Coordinates of C-alpha atoms and ligand atoms in Angstrom, one line a residue:
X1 CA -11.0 11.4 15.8
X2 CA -8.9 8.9 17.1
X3 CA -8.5 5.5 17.1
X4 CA -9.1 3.4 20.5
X5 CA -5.4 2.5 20.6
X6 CA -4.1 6.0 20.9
X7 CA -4.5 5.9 24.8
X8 CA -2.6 2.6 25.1
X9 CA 0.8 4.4 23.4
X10 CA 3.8 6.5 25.1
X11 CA 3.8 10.1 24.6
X12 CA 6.5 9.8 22.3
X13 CA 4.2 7.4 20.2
X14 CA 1.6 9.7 20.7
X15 CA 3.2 12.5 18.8
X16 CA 4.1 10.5 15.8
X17 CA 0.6 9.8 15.6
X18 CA -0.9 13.3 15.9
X19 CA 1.7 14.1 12.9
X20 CA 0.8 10.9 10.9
X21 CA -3.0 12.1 12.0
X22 CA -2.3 15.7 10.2
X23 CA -1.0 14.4 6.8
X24 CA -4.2 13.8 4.5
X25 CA -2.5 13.7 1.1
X26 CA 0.0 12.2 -0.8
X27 CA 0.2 14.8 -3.9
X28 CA 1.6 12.8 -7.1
X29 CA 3.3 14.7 -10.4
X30 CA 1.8 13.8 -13.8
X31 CA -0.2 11.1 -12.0
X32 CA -2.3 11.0 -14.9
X33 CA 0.7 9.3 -16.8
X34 CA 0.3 6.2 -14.8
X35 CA -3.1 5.4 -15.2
X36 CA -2.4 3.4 -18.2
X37 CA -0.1 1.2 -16.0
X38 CA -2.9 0.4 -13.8
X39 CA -5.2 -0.4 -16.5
X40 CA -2.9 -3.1 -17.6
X41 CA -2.3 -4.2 -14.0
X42 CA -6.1 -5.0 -13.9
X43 CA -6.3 -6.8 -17.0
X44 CA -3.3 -8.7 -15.8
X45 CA -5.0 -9.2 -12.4
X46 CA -8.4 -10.6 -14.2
X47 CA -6.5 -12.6 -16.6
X48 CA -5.2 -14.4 -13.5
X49 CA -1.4 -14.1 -14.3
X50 CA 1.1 -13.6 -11.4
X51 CA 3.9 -12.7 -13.2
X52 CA 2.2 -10.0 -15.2
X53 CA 0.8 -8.6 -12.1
X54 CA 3.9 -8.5 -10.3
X55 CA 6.0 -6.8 -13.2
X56 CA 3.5 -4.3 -13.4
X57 CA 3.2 -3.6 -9.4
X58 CA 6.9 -2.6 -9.9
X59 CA 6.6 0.0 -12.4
X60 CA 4.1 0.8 -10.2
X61 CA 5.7 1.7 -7.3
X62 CA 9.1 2.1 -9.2
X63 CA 7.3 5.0 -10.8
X64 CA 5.7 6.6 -8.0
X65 CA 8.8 6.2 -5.7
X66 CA 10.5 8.3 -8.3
X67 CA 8.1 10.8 -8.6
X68 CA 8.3 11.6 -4.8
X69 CA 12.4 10.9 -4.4
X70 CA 12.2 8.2 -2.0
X71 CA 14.1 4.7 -1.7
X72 CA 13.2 2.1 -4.3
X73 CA 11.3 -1.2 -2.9
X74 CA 10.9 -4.8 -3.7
X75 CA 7.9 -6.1 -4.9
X76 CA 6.4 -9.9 -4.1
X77 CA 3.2 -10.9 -5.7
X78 CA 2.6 -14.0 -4.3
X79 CA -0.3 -17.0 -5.0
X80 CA -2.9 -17.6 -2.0
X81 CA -3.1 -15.7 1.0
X82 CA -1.5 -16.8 4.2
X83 CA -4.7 -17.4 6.9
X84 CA -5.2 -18.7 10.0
X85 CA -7.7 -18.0 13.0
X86 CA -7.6 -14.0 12.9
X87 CA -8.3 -14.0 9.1
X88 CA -6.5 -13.6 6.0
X89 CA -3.2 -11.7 4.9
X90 CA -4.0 -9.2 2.2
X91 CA -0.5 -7.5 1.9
X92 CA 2.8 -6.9 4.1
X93 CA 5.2 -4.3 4.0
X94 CA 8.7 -5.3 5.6
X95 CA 11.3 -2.0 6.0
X96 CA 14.2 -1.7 5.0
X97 CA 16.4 -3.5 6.8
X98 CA 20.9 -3.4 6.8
X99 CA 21.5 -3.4 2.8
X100 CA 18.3 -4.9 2.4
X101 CA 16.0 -2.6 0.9
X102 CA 12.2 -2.5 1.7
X103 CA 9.6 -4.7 0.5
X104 CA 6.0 -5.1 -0.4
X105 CA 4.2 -8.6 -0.3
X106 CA 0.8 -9.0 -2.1
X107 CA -1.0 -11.8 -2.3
X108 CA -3.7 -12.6 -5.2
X109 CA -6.0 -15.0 -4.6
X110 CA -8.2 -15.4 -1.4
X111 CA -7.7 -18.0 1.4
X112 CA -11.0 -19.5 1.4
X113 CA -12.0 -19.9 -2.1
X114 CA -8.5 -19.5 -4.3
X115 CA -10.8 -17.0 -5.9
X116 CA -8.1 -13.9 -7.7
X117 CA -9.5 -11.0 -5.3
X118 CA -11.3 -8.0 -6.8
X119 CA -9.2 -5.7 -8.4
X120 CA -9.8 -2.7 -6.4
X121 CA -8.9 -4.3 -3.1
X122 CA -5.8 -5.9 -4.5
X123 CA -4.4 -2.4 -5.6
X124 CA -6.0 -0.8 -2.6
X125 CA -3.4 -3.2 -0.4
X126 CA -0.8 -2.0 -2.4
X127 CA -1.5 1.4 -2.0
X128 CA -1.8 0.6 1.7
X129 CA 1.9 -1.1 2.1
X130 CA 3.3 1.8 0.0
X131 CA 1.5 4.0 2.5
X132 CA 4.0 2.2 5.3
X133 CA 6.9 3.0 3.4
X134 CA 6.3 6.8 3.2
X135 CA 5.3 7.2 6.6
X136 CA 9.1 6.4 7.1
X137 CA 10.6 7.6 3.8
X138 CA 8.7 10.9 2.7
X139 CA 7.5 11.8 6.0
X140 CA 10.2 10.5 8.3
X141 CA 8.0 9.2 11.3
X142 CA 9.6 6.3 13.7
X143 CA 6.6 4.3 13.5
X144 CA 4.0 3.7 10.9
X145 CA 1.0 3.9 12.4
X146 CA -3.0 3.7 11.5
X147 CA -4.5 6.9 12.2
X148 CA -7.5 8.3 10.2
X149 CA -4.9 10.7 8.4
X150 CA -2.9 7.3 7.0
X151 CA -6.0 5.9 5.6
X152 CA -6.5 9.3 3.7
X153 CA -3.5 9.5 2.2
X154 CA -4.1 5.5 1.1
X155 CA -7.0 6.8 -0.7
X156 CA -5.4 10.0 -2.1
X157 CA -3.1 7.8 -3.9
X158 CA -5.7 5.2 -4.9
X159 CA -8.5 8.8 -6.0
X160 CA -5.1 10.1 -8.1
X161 CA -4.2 6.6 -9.6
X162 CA -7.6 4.8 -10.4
X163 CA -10.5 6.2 -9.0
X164 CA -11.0 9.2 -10.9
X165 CA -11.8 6.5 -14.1
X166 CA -13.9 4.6 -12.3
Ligands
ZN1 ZN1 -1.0 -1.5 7.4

């Protein structure tokens, strides 16, 4: 399956996706060593502290980065989500970029109701942005794009990570 915007891309584009498309896992050593981490990142989350939550995101993706040898990234957890017309912002990954390495943005609370967003969703996003980074780190693709295989290999991480406890 694709997804309707396939036809609208270049060949070139085209190929990247087919290979993006064929990538369904993202295999993690001792994974099971880091579920402790997220534990703590959703008590942190719950307890409504920004800081906490951001700290631990890092070792978070500090650790995971390691474990699959690619550049380190910056983490932002910031307060309310940006919104406007089209909806909210849940998360942004920005590349690397000259001697500026790449970054993740998360934001905690909802747009509508300054409500701290479900756990689950908020480490999904995360998941999701690191996603982007592999796509041109691990897997060396030009463009990061969202094919059915990319949104397996989100929940790959997220079944290695968290969902097995849940
Ligand atoms: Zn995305």
């Amino acid at each position: 399956m694709v997804f309707a915007y396939y036809n609208r891309l270049t060949a070139a584009q085209k190929r990247i996706y087919r290979k993006s498309d064929e990538i369904t896992a993202v295999p993690l050593p001792e994974e099971q060593e880091l579920t402790p981490l997220v534990s703590e990142l959703e008590r942190s989350l719950i307890s409504e502290d920004r800081q906490k939550s951001e700290d631990i995101c890092r070792s978070v993706i500090d650790q995971i980065v390691a474990r699959l040898s690619v550049p380190r990234l910056r983490v932002s957890v910031l307060a309310v989500r940006p919104s406007a017309s089209w909806g909210e912002l849940h998360g942004l990954y920005e590349p690397a970029e000259g001697r500026a390495s790449a970054k993740i943005t998360l934001w905690m609370r909802t747009a509508k109701h300054r409500r701290v967003v479900a756990f689950r969703s908020f480490f999904r996003t995360l998941l999701h942005e690191l996603c982007h980074h592999l796509d041109y780190e691990l897997f060396l693709l030009a463009e990061s794009f969202h094919t059915e295989g990319f949104y397996k290999r989100e929940s790959s991480l997220f079944h290695q990570l968290w969902g097995k406890n849940k």
